[in-house]
Coordinates of C-alpha atoms in Angstrom, one line a residue:
Chain A
X16 CA -151.5 12.7 -98.9
X17 CA -149.0 12.3 -101.7
X18 CA -150.4 15.2 -103.7
X19 CA -149.8 17.6 -100.8
X20 CA -146.3 16.2 -100.1
X21 CA -145.4 16.5 -103.8
X22 CA -145.4 20.2 -103.6
X23 CA -142.6 20.2 -101.1
X24 CA -140.0 19.3 -103.7
X25 CA -141.0 22.1 -105.9
X26 CA -140.3 24.6 -103.1
X27 CA -136.8 23.2 -102.4
X28 CA -135.6 22.5 -106.0
X29 CA -138.1 24.3 -108.2
X30 CA -138.4 27.7 -106.5
X31 CA -134.7 28.8 -106.9
X32 CA -134.8 27.7 -110.6
X33 CA -138.0 29.7 -111.2
X34 CA -136.6 32.7 -109.4
X35 CA -133.5 32.7 -111.6
X36 CA -135.6 32.6 -114.8
X37 CA -138.0 35.3 -113.6
X38 CA -135.2 37.6 -112.4
X39 CA -133.5 37.5 -115.8
X40 CA -136.6 38.1 -117.9
X41 CA -137.2 41.8 -117.2
X42 CA -134.5 44.5 -117.9
X43 CA -131.6 44.8 -115.6
X44 CA -132.6 48.0 -113.8
X45 CA -136.0 46.6 -112.9
X46 CA -134.7 43.2 -111.9
X47 CA -132.2 44.7 -109.5
X48 CA -135.0 46.2 -107.5
X49 CA -136.6 42.8 -107.1
X50 CA -133.5 40.8 -106.2
X51 CA -133.4 41.1 -102.4
X52 CA -137.2 40.6 -102.1
X53 CA -137.1 37.6 -104.2
X54 CA -134.2 36.1 -102.4
X55 CA -135.8 36.7 -99.0
X56 CA -139.1 35.2 -100.3
X57 CA -137.4 32.0 -101.5
X58 CA -135.5 31.6 -98.2
X59 CA -138.6 32.2 -96.0
X60 CA -140.7 29.8 -98.1
X61 CA -138.0 27.2 -97.7
X62 CA -137.9 27.7 -94.0
X63 CA -141.7 27.3 -93.8
X64 CA -141.7 24.3 -96.0
X65 CA -139.0 22.6 -93.9
X66 CA -141.2 23.2 -90.8
X67 CA -144.2 21.8 -92.7
X68 CA -142.1 18.8 -93.7
X69 CA -141.3 18.1 -90.1
X70 CA -145.0 18.4 -89.1
X71 CA -146.0 16.1 -91.8
X72 CA -143.4 13.5 -90.8
X73 CA -144.7 13.6 -87.2
X74 CA -148.4 13.6 -88.4
X75 CA -148.0 10.5 -90.5
X76 CA -145.5 9.0 -88.1
X77 CA -142.9 8.2 -90.8
X78 CA -139.1 8.3 -90.7
X79 CA -138.9 9.7 -94.2
X80 CA -140.9 10.6 -97.3
X81 CA -139.8 9.9 -100.8
X82 CA -140.2 11.5 -104.2
X83 CA -139.1 10.6 -107.6
X84 CA -138.1 13.0 -110.4
X85 CA -140.5 15.8 -111.0
X86 CA -142.8 13.8 -113.3
X87 CA -143.5 10.9 -111.0
X88 CA -144.7 11.3 -107.4
X89 CA -146.1 7.8 -106.9
X90 CA -143.0 5.9 -106.1
X91 CA -141.9 3.1 -103.9
X92 CA -139.5 4.1 -101.1
X93 CA -136.5 2.2 -102.5
X94 CA -136.8 3.8 -106.0
X95 CA -137.0 7.4 -104.9
X96 CA -134.7 10.1 -106.1
X97 CA -135.4 12.6 -103.4
X98 CA -136.3 11.9 -99.8
X99 CA -136.9 14.1 -96.7
X100 CA -136.3 12.9 -93.2
X101 CA -135.8 14.8 -89.9
X102 CA -132.1 15.4 -90.5
X103 CA -132.6 16.8 -93.9
X104 CA -135.5 18.9 -92.8
X105 CA -133.3 20.5 -90.1
X106 CA -130.6 21.1 -92.7
X107 CA -133.1 22.6 -95.1
X108 CA -134.4 25.0 -92.4
X109 CA -130.8 26.0 -91.6
X110 CA -130.1 26.7 -95.4
X111 CA -133.2 28.9 -95.6
X112 CA -132.3 30.8 -92.4
X113 CA -128.7 31.5 -93.3
X114 CA -129.7 32.4 -96.9
X115 CA -132.2 34.9 -95.5
X116 CA -129.5 36.5 -93.3
X117 CA -127.2 36.6 -96.3
X118 CA -129.9 38.3 -98.4
X119 CA -130.6 40.7 -95.6
X120 CA -127.0 41.7 -95.5
X121 CA -126.7 41.9 -99.3
X122 CA -128.7 45.1 -99.6
X123 CA -126.0 47.4 -98.1
X124 CA -122.9 45.4 -99.1
X125 CA -123.1 44.1 -102.6
X126 CA -125.6 46.7 -103.9
X127 CA -123.7 47.2 -107.3
X128 CA -123.5 43.5 -108.1
X129 CA -126.9 42.5 -106.7
X130 CA -128.2 40.7 -109.8
X131 CA -125.1 38.5 -110.2
X132 CA -125.1 37.8 -106.5
X133 CA -128.8 36.8 -106.4
X134 CA -128.5 34.5 -109.4
X135 CA -125.5 32.7 -108.0
X136 CA -127.1 32.5 -104.6
X137 CA -130.1 30.8 -106.1
X138 CA -127.8 28.2 -107.7
X139 CA -126.0 27.8 -104.3
X140 CA -129.3 27.2 -102.5
X141 CA -130.4 24.8 -105.2
X142 CA -127.1 22.8 -104.8
X143 CA -127.3 22.6 -101.1
X144 CA -131.0 21.7 -101.1
X145 CA -130.1 18.9 -103.5
X146 CA -127.4 17.6 -101.2
X147 CA -129.9 17.5 -98.4
X148 CA -132.5 15.7 -100.5
X149 CA -130.8 13.1 -102.7
X150 CA -130.7 9.4 -102.0
X151 CA -127.6 8.2 -103.9
X152 CA -123.9 8.9 -103.6
X153 CA -123.4 10.0 -107.2
X154 CA -126.1 12.7 -107.0
X155 CA -124.4 14.0 -103.8
X156 CA -121.3 14.5 -106.0
X157 CA -123.3 16.3 -108.7
X158 CA -125.0 18.7 -106.2
X159 CA -121.6 19.2 -104.4
X160 CA -120.2 20.4 -107.7
X161 CA -123.2 22.7 -108.3
X162 CA -122.9 24.3 -104.9
X163 CA -119.1 24.4 -105.2
X164 CA -119.1 26.3 -108.5
X165 CA -121.7 28.8 -107.2
X166 CA -119.4 29.4 -104.2
X167 CA -116.3 30.0 -106.3
X168 CA -118.1 32.5 -108.5
X169 CA -119.6 34.2 -105.4
X170 CA -116.2 34.5 -103.7
X171 CA -114.7 36.1 -106.8
X172 CA -117.8 38.3 -107.3
X173 CA -115.8 41.5 -107.5
X174 CA -112.8 40.0 -109.2
X175 CA -110.5 41.7 -106.7
X176 CA -107.1 40.2 -105.9
X177 CA -108.2 38.8 -102.5
X178 CA -111.4 37.3 -103.7
X179 CA -109.7 35.7 -106.7
X180 CA -107.0 34.2 -104.5
X181 CA -109.6 32.8 -102.0
X182 CA -111.7 31.4 -104.9
X183 CA -108.7 29.7 -106.6
X184 CA -107.5 28.1 -103.4
X185 CA -111.0 26.9 -102.6
X186 CA -111.4 25.6 -106.2
X187 CA -108.3 23.5 -106.1
X188 CA -108.9 22.0 -102.7
X189 CA -112.6 21.4 -103.6
X190 CA -111.6 19.7 -106.9
X191 CA -109.2 17.4 -104.9
X192 CA -112.1 16.6 -102.5
X193 CA -114.4 15.9 -105.4
X194 CA -111.9 13.5 -106.9
X195 CA -111.6 11.7 -103.5
X196 CA -115.3 11.4 -103.1
X197 CA -115.8 10.2 -106.6
X198 CA -112.9 7.7 -106.2
X199 CA -114.6 6.3 -103.1
X200 CA -117.9 6.2 -104.9
X201 CA -116.3 4.4 -107.8
X202 CA -114.8 1.7 -105.5
X203 CA -118.2 1.2 -103.8
X204 CA -119.8 1.0 -107.3
X205 CA -117.2 -1.7 -108.3
X206 CA -118.1 -3.7 -105.2
X207 CA -121.8 -3.3 -105.0
X208 CA -122.9 -2.3 -108.5
X209 CA -125.1 0.5 -107.2
X210 CA -124.6 3.8 -105.3
X211 CA -128.1 4.1 -103.8
X212 CA -128.1 4.7 -100.1
X213 CA -130.7 2.0 -99.5
X214 CA -128.8 -0.7 -101.5
X215 CA -125.5 0.2 -99.9
X216 CA -127.0 0.1 -96.5
X217 CA -128.7 -3.3 -97.0
X218 CA -125.5 -4.9 -98.5
X219 CA -123.2 -3.5 -95.8
X220 CA -125.6 -4.6 -93.1
X221 CA -125.8 -8.1 -94.5
X222 CA -122.1 -8.2 -94.9
X223 CA -122.4 -9.5 -98.5
X224 CA -119.1 -8.2 -99.9
X225 CA -116.2 -10.3 -101.0
X226 CA -113.5 -7.7 -101.0
X227 CA -113.3 -5.9 -97.5
X228 CA -110.1 -3.9 -98.3
X229 CA -111.9 -2.2 -101.2
X230 CA -114.7 -1.1 -98.9
X231 CA -112.3 0.2 -96.4
X232 CA -110.3 2.1 -99.0
X233 CA -113.6 3.5 -100.4
X234 CA -114.6 4.6 -96.8
X235 CA -111.1 6.2 -96.4
X236 CA -111.5 8.2 -99.6
X237 CA -115.0 9.3 -98.8
X238 CA -114.1 10.5 -95.2
X239 CA -111.0 12.3 -96.5
X240 CA -113.0 14.0 -99.3
X241 CA -115.7 15.2 -97.0
X242 CA -113.2 16.3 -94.4
X243 CA -111.6 18.6 -97.0
X244 CA -115.0 19.9 -97.9
X245 CA -115.8 20.7 -94.3
X246 CA -112.4 22.1 -93.6
X247 CA -111.2 19.8 -90.8
X248 CA -107.8 20.7 -89.5
X249 CA -105.1 19.0 -91.6
X250 CA -107.1 20.0 -94.7
X251 CA -108.2 23.5 -93.6
X252 CA -105.8 25.6 -95.7
X253 CA -108.4 27.0 -98.1
X254 CA -111.0 27.9 -95.6
X255 CA -109.8 31.1 -93.9
X256 CA -108.5 32.5 -97.2
X257 CA -111.8 31.8 -98.9
X258 CA -113.8 33.4 -96.1
X259 CA -111.6 36.4 -95.7
X260 CA -111.5 37.0 -99.4
X261 CA -115.2 36.7 -100.0
X262 CA -117.7 39.6 -99.9
X263 CA -119.4 39.9 -96.5
X264 CA -122.8 38.2 -97.4
X265 CA -121.0 35.4 -99.1
X266 CA -118.8 34.7 -96.1
X267 CA -122.0 34.5 -94.0
X268 CA -123.2 31.8 -96.4
X269 CA -119.9 30.0 -96.6
X270 CA -119.2 29.8 -92.9
X271 CA -122.8 29.4 -91.8
X272 CA -123.9 26.6 -94.0
X273 CA -121.9 25.7 -97.1
X274 CA -119.1 23.9 -95.3
X275 CA -121.5 22.1 -93.0
X276 CA -123.8 21.0 -95.8
X277 CA -121.0 19.8 -98.2
X278 CA -118.9 18.2 -95.6
X279 CA -120.6 17.4 -92.3
X280 CA -124.0 16.6 -93.5
X281 CA -122.6 14.1 -96.0
X282 CA -120.5 12.5 -93.2
X283 CA -123.7 12.1 -91.2
X284 CA -125.2 10.2 -94.1
X285 CA -122.1 8.0 -94.2
X286 CA -122.7 7.0 -90.6
X287 CA -126.2 5.9 -91.6
X288 CA -125.0 3.9 -94.5
X289 CA -121.9 2.3 -93.0
X290 CA -123.2 1.8 -89.5
X291 CA -120.0 3.2 -88.1
X292 CA -120.5 1.6 -84.7
X293 CA -119.0 -1.4 -86.4
X294 CA -116.1 0.2 -88.2
X295 CA -114.4 1.4 -85.1
X296 CA -111.1 2.4 -86.7
X297 CA -112.9 4.9 -88.9
X298 CA -114.6 6.3 -85.8
X299 CA -111.2 6.8 -84.2
X300 CA -109.8 8.4 -87.3
X301 CA -112.7 10.8 -87.4
X302 CA -112.3 11.5 -83.7
X303 CA -108.7 12.4 -84.2
X304 CA -109.5 14.7 -87.1
X305 CA -112.2 16.4 -84.9
X306 CA -109.9 16.8 -81.9
X307 CA -107.2 18.3 -84.1
X308 CA -109.6 20.7 -85.6
X309 CA -111.1 21.7 -82.2
X310 CA -107.8 22.3 -80.5
X311 CA -105.6 23.7 -83.3
X312 CA -108.5 25.7 -84.8
X313 CA -109.1 27.4 -81.4
X314 CA -105.4 28.1 -80.8
X315 CA -105.0 29.5 -84.3
X316 CA -108.1 31.7 -83.8
X317 CA -106.5 33.3 -80.8
X318 CA -103.5 34.4 -82.8
X319 CA -105.3 36.1 -85.7
X320 CA -105.3 39.8 -86.4
X321 CA -108.4 40.0 -88.6
X322 CA -112.0 39.8 -87.4
X323 CA -113.2 37.6 -90.3
X324 CA -110.1 35.4 -90.2
X325 CA -110.6 34.8 -86.5
X326 CA -114.2 33.7 -87.2
X327 CA -113.1 31.4 -90.0
X328 CA -110.7 29.6 -87.6
X329 CA -113.5 29.5 -85.1
X330 CA -115.7 27.7 -87.7
X331 CA -113.0 25.1 -88.1
X332 CA -113.0 24.5 -84.4
X333 CA -116.8 24.4 -84.1
X334 CA -117.2 22.1 -87.0
X335 CA -114.7 19.9 -85.2
X336 CA -117.3 19.6 -82.4
X337 CA -119.9 18.5 -84.9
X338 CA -117.6 15.8 -86.3
X339 CA -116.7 14.7 -82.8
X340 CA -120.4 14.2 -82.0
X341 CA -120.8 12.2 -85.2
X342 CA -117.7 10.1 -84.6
X343 CA -119.3 8.6 -81.4
X344 CA -121.6 6.5 -83.4
X345 CA -124.3 6.7 -80.7
X346 CA -127.7 8.3 -80.9
X347 CA -126.8 10.9 -78.2
X348 CA -123.8 12.0 -80.2
X349 CA -125.8 12.1 -83.4
X350 CA -128.5 14.3 -81.8
X351 CA -125.8 16.5 -80.3
X352 CA -124.2 16.9 -83.7
X353 CA -127.4 17.8 -85.4
X354 CA -128.2 20.4 -82.7
X355 CA -124.7 21.9 -82.9
X356 CA -125.2 22.0 -86.6
X357 CA -128.2 24.2 -86.1
X358 CA -126.6 26.3 -83.4
X359 CA -123.4 26.8 -85.4
X360 CA -125.3 28.2 -88.3
X361 CA -127.2 30.6 -86.0
X362 CA -124.3 32.0 -84.0
X363 CA -121.7 32.0 -86.8
X364 CA -124.0 33.8 -89.2
X365 CA -124.7 36.4 -86.4
X366 CA -121.0 36.9 -86.0
X367 CA -120.4 37.2 -89.7
X368 CA -123.3 39.6 -90.0
X369 CA -121.6 41.7 -87.4
X370 CA -118.4 41.5 -89.3
X371 CA -120.4 42.6 -92.4
X372 CA -121.8 45.6 -90.5
X373 CA -118.3 46.6 -89.3
X374 CA -116.8 46.2 -92.7
X375 CA -119.6 48.2 -94.2
X376 CA -118.8 51.2 -91.9
X377 CA -115.0 51.1 -91.7
X378 CA -114.1 49.2 -95.0
X379 CA -111.8 47.0 -93.0
X380 CA -111.9 44.1 -90.6
X381 CA -108.3 44.3 -89.4
X382 CA -107.9 44.8 -85.7
X383 CA -105.6 47.7 -86.1
X384 CA -108.4 49.7 -87.7
X385 CA -111.1 48.7 -85.2
X386 CA -111.7 49.2 -81.5
X387 CA -114.1 51.0 -79.2
X388 CA -117.0 50.5 -81.6
X389 CA -119.4 49.7 -78.7
X390 CA -120.8 53.2 -78.4
X391 CA -121.4 53.7 -82.1
X392 CA -122.6 50.2 -82.9
X393 CA -124.6 49.0 -79.9
X394 CA -126.7 46.4 -81.8
X395 CA -123.6 44.7 -83.4
X396 CA -121.8 44.8 -80.0
X397 CA -124.6 43.2 -78.1
X398 CA -125.5 40.5 -80.6
X399 CA -121.9 39.5 -81.0
X400 CA -121.6 39.1 -77.2
X401 CA -124.7 36.7 -77.3
X402 CA -123.3 34.8 -80.3
X403 CA -119.9 34.6 -78.8
X404 CA -121.1 33.3 -75.4
X405 CA -123.2 30.7 -77.3
X406 CA -120.1 29.7 -79.3
X407 CA -118.1 29.3 -76.1
X408 CA -120.9 27.2 -74.6
X409 CA -122.1 29.2 -71.6
X410 CA -125.2 27.9 -69.9
X411 CA -128.2 30.0 -70.8
X412 CA -127.4 30.0 -74.5
X413 CA -128.2 27.4 -77.1
X414 CA -124.5 26.4 -77.7
X415 CA -124.2 25.1 -74.2
X416 CA -126.8 22.3 -74.6
X417 CA -125.5 21.0 -77.9
X418 CA -121.9 21.0 -76.6
X419 CA -123.0 19.3 -73.4
X420 CA -124.7 16.5 -75.3
X421 CA -121.7 16.0 -77.5
X422 CA -119.3 15.9 -74.6
X423 CA -121.5 13.4 -72.6
X424 CA -121.7 11.2 -75.7
X425 CA -117.9 11.4 -76.1
X426 CA -117.4 10.6 -72.4
X427 CA -119.6 7.5 -72.8
X428 CA -117.9 6.1 -75.8
X429 CA -114.4 7.3 -76.0
X430 CA -113.5 7.9 -72.4
X431 CA -112.8 10.8 -70.1
X432 CA -109.6 12.0 -71.7
X433 CA -111.1 12.9 -75.1
X434 CA -114.0 14.5 -73.4
X435 CA -111.8 16.7 -71.2
X436 CA -109.7 17.7 -74.2
X437 CA -112.9 18.9 -76.0
X438 CA -114.0 20.6 -72.8
X439 CA -110.7 22.4 -72.3
X440 CA -110.7 23.6 -75.8
X441 CA -113.8 25.6 -75.0
X442 CA -111.6 27.8 -72.8
X443 CA -109.7 28.8 -75.9
X444 CA -113.0 29.5 -77.5
X445 CA -113.8 31.9 -74.8
X446 CA -110.3 33.4 -75.1
X447 CA -110.5 34.2 -78.8
X448 CA -114.0 35.5 -78.4
X449 CA -112.9 37.8 -75.6
X450 CA -110.1 38.9 -77.9
X451 CA -112.6 39.8 -80.6
X452 CA -114.7 41.7 -78.2
X453 CA -111.7 43.6 -76.8
X454 CA -110.2 44.5 -80.2
X455 CA -113.4 45.3 -82.0
X456 CA -116.1 46.5 -79.7
X457 CA -114.6 47.3 -76.3
X458 CA -111.2 48.8 -75.7
X459 CA -110.0 52.3 -76.4
X460 CA -111.6 54.2 -79.2
X461 CA -109.4 54.8 -82.3
X462 CA -109.0 58.1 -84.1
X463 CA -111.3 57.9 -87.0
X464 CA -114.3 59.7 -88.7
X465 CA -117.5 59.1 -86.8
X466 CA -119.4 55.9 -87.7
X467 CA -122.9 55.0 -86.9
X468 CA -124.9 51.8 -86.9
X469 CA -127.0 51.6 -90.0
X470 CA -130.6 50.5 -89.4
X471 CA -130.7 48.0 -92.2
X472 CA -131.2 44.3 -92.8
X473 CA -128.0 43.3 -91.0
X474 CA -129.2 44.8 -87.7
X475 CA -132.6 43.1 -88.0
X476 CA -131.1 39.8 -89.0
X477 CA -128.6 39.8 -86.1
X478 CA -131.3 40.7 -83.6
X479 CA -133.6 37.9 -84.9
X480 CA -130.7 35.4 -84.8
X481 CA -129.9 36.4 -81.2
X482 CA -133.5 35.9 -80.2
X483 CA -133.3 32.4 -81.8
X484 CA -130.1 31.7 -79.8
X485 CA -131.5 32.7 -76.5
X486 CA -135.0 31.2 -77.1
X487 CA -133.5 27.9 -78.2
X488 CA -131.3 27.9 -75.1
X489 CA -134.2 28.5 -72.7
X490 CA -136.6 26.2 -74.5
X491 CA -134.1 23.4 -74.9
X492 CA -135.2 21.3 -72.0
X493 CA -138.6 21.1 -73.6
X494 CA -137.1 19.8 -76.8
X495 CA -135.0 17.3 -74.9
X496 CA -138.2 16.0 -73.1
X497 CA -140.0 15.8 -76.4
X498 CA -137.1 13.7 -77.9
X499 CA -137.2 11.5 -74.8
X500 CA -141.0 10.9 -75.0
X501 CA -140.6 10.1 -78.7
X502 CA -138.0 7.5 -77.7
X503 CA -135.1 9.0 -79.7
X504 CA -132.8 9.4 -76.8
Chain B
X17 CA -111.2 -9.3 -110.8
X18 CA -109.3 -10.8 -113.7
X19 CA -105.8 -9.7 -114.7
X20 CA -107.0 -7.4 -117.4
X21 CA -109.0 -5.2 -115.0
X22 CA -106.1 -5.3 -112.5
X23 CA -103.9 -4.0 -115.2
X24 CA -106.4 -1.2 -116.0
X25 CA -106.6 -0.3 -112.3
X26 CA -102.8 0.0 -112.1
X27 CA -102.9 2.3 -115.1
X28 CA -105.6 4.4 -113.5
X29 CA -103.5 4.5 -110.2
X30 CA -100.4 5.7 -112.2
X31 CA -102.4 8.5 -113.9
X32 CA -103.8 9.5 -110.5
X33 CA -100.2 9.6 -109.1
X34 CA -99.0 11.7 -112.0
X35 CA -101.8 14.2 -111.5
X36 CA -101.2 14.4 -107.7
X37 CA -97.4 14.9 -108.3
X38 CA -98.2 17.7 -110.7
X39 CA -100.6 19.2 -108.2
X40 CA -97.9 19.3 -105.5
X41 CA -94.9 20.3 -107.7
X42 CA -96.2 23.0 -110.0
X43 CA -96.7 26.7 -109.2
X44 CA -98.4 27.8 -112.4
X45 CA -102.2 28.2 -112.1
X46 CA -102.9 26.8 -115.6
X47 CA -100.8 23.8 -114.8
X48 CA -102.7 23.3 -111.6
X49 CA -106.0 23.3 -113.6
X50 CA -104.5 20.7 -115.9
X51 CA -103.4 18.6 -113.0
X52 CA -106.9 18.7 -111.5
X53 CA -108.3 17.5 -114.9
X54 CA -105.7 14.7 -115.0
X55 CA -106.8 13.5 -111.5
X56 CA -110.4 13.6 -112.5
X57 CA -109.6 11.6 -115.7
X58 CA -108.0 8.9 -113.6
X59 CA -111.1 8.8 -111.4
X60 CA -113.3 8.5 -114.5
X61 CA -111.2 5.6 -115.7
X62 CA -111.8 3.9 -112.3
X63 CA -115.6 4.3 -112.9
X64 CA -115.3 2.9 -116.4
X65 CA -113.5 -0.2 -115.2
X66 CA -115.9 -0.6 -112.3
X67 CA -118.9 -0.6 -114.6
X68 CA -117.1 -3.0 -117.0
X69 CA -116.1 -5.5 -114.3
X70 CA -119.5 -5.7 -112.6
X71 CA -121.4 -5.7 -115.9
X72 CA -123.3 -2.4 -115.1
X73 CA -121.9 -0.5 -118.1
X74 CA -125.1 1.6 -118.8
X75 CA -125.1 3.1 -115.3
X76 CA -121.4 3.8 -115.4
X77 CA -121.7 5.5 -118.8
X78 CA -124.4 7.8 -117.5
X79 CA -122.2 8.6 -114.5
X80 CA -119.3 9.4 -116.8
X81 CA -121.2 11.7 -119.1
X82 CA -122.4 13.7 -116.0
X83 CA -118.8 13.8 -114.6
X84 CA -117.5 15.2 -117.9
X85 CA -120.1 18.0 -117.9
X86 CA -119.4 18.9 -114.2
X87 CA -115.7 18.8 -114.9
X88 CA -115.9 21.1 -117.9
X89 CA -117.7 23.7 -115.8
X90 CA -115.1 23.5 -113.1
X91 CA -112.3 23.9 -115.7
X92 CA -114.0 26.9 -117.2
X93 CA -114.4 28.6 -113.8
X94 CA -110.8 27.8 -112.9
X95 CA -109.4 29.2 -116.1
X96 CA -111.6 32.2 -115.8
X97 CA -110.2 32.9 -112.4
X98 CA -106.7 32.4 -113.7
X99 CA -107.3 34.9 -116.5
X100 CA -108.6 37.4 -114.0
X101 CA -105.6 36.9 -111.8
X102 CA -103.3 37.4 -114.8
X103 CA -105.1 40.7 -115.6
X104 CA -104.6 41.9 -112.1
X105 CA -101.0 41.1 -111.4
X106 CA -99.6 40.0 -114.8
X107 CA -98.4 36.7 -113.5
X108 CA -99.7 33.2 -113.1
X109 CA -97.3 32.1 -110.4
X110 CA -99.1 30.8 -107.3
X111 CA -96.3 31.9 -105.0
X112 CA -97.1 35.5 -105.8
X113 CA -100.7 34.9 -104.8
X114 CA -100.1 35.7 -101.1
X115 CA -102.2 38.8 -100.3
X116 CA -104.0 36.8 -97.6
X117 CA -100.9 35.4 -96.0
X118 CA -102.5 31.9 -96.0

């Protein structure tokens, strides 16, 4: 058993590294031809491996499986360096999926910088896989830095003024967030002498700490740091700039998965460690952050005049829903948050892929230059309708179910008022989505040279993601029943 | 905690405050990079004293070496971006970095 499981880690951590080495061995001309194929291969292998990991977990009826560093696979659970459980398997699948979409979009958008793009994307995938796999707080910091640095370089890929501006803003905010996270980790290290999740969980559960204010302070710094990383509302300043300034495939990656992995996933881990159903003040703080993001993010999105910028504010709002689900501290909220995590990465990467297609044709994403694209770009128009309805949470689509679970969980724990605020904010979601549709795809046609929809990777990727959105929405009751029979819900 | 470590923690807090003050007040990109470095140094000091006070110095030393490496990479990328911005618009002032209306 352990021999077959051992290969999993190679796929997640080793494959991107091997890909970087192999791509840089041949001469540049030849390597550039291989880039997209290699990237797609790595991402698809990662998705398959994540599915295999889930199947293995079910097969052996375990909550998680553990690995040490590369040279030692036979390791006790509490001495492991990497571990895979259901949450990280879902996240690894999402990383592979969004990475594949980004590579599919790269062929027609960053053609002239494809080798640099692929190298940095591999580092980014490596960093995010690391965040999903590691089992101690300090390694989370290390992999956060890896994925952060790769993102800064990707945003500033063309060294154009907007990209550099977005990258610098992201860099400064991210450095502050890292400092906060490290400060929190340092205080926990002072109190417990270790940063391993298992040790922290044990000690916090047993209540063996003699300095409670220190632990509270550490928790405050950790939550604040991860809130900056995931772009929750008072700390959101960098996010729209970074996503508007970035090249199209990079903004797919940033919005679809990077914020979620570096901010929200880590917050979910904190819930596991700190058992936040005890620390109620922290839950209320997270709930306030989430509500602020949901409401203000949606209102700000209505007022934007740029396609990508609207989507960036929409991400702030949707990630608010994920954090709201986490903040409940119940299993239902947690499951809802994980499902919304998956849904957010499908529909947001569809929308950003559509933005990439539009930008590719018209070299602009400003509403003044767009309008009436429905006839020329039917695939982009149709898929963005599906993704937008899923974002707004309309019944047949996947987004409805995850939002429903989150809102039920919130109703149970925090009362009807909070739940109705979260529900009403969905109306704003529908409002800004309709505005996007009106300004970009419907509405009167502008005077411009004729454009046509390219039959390239972007179209295939957005169709595939729409199929996932609809299929997941229709099959969701089956999944819910499966979770119920497993005794999760 | 004895009084020595408390004094050290107060020193670290003061360095942290100085770094944060610089982050808020300065508009020069290079100064901002320096401010980030100062903040990270304060955090590193916290880790040093944490390791010292719970007797786990070996672990904290390995943390600190890793932090130094990660920090250097961030500083290199940040100064690289600052240089590219300077080449583009001949100025390092952050207030002129407003093409995105953020």
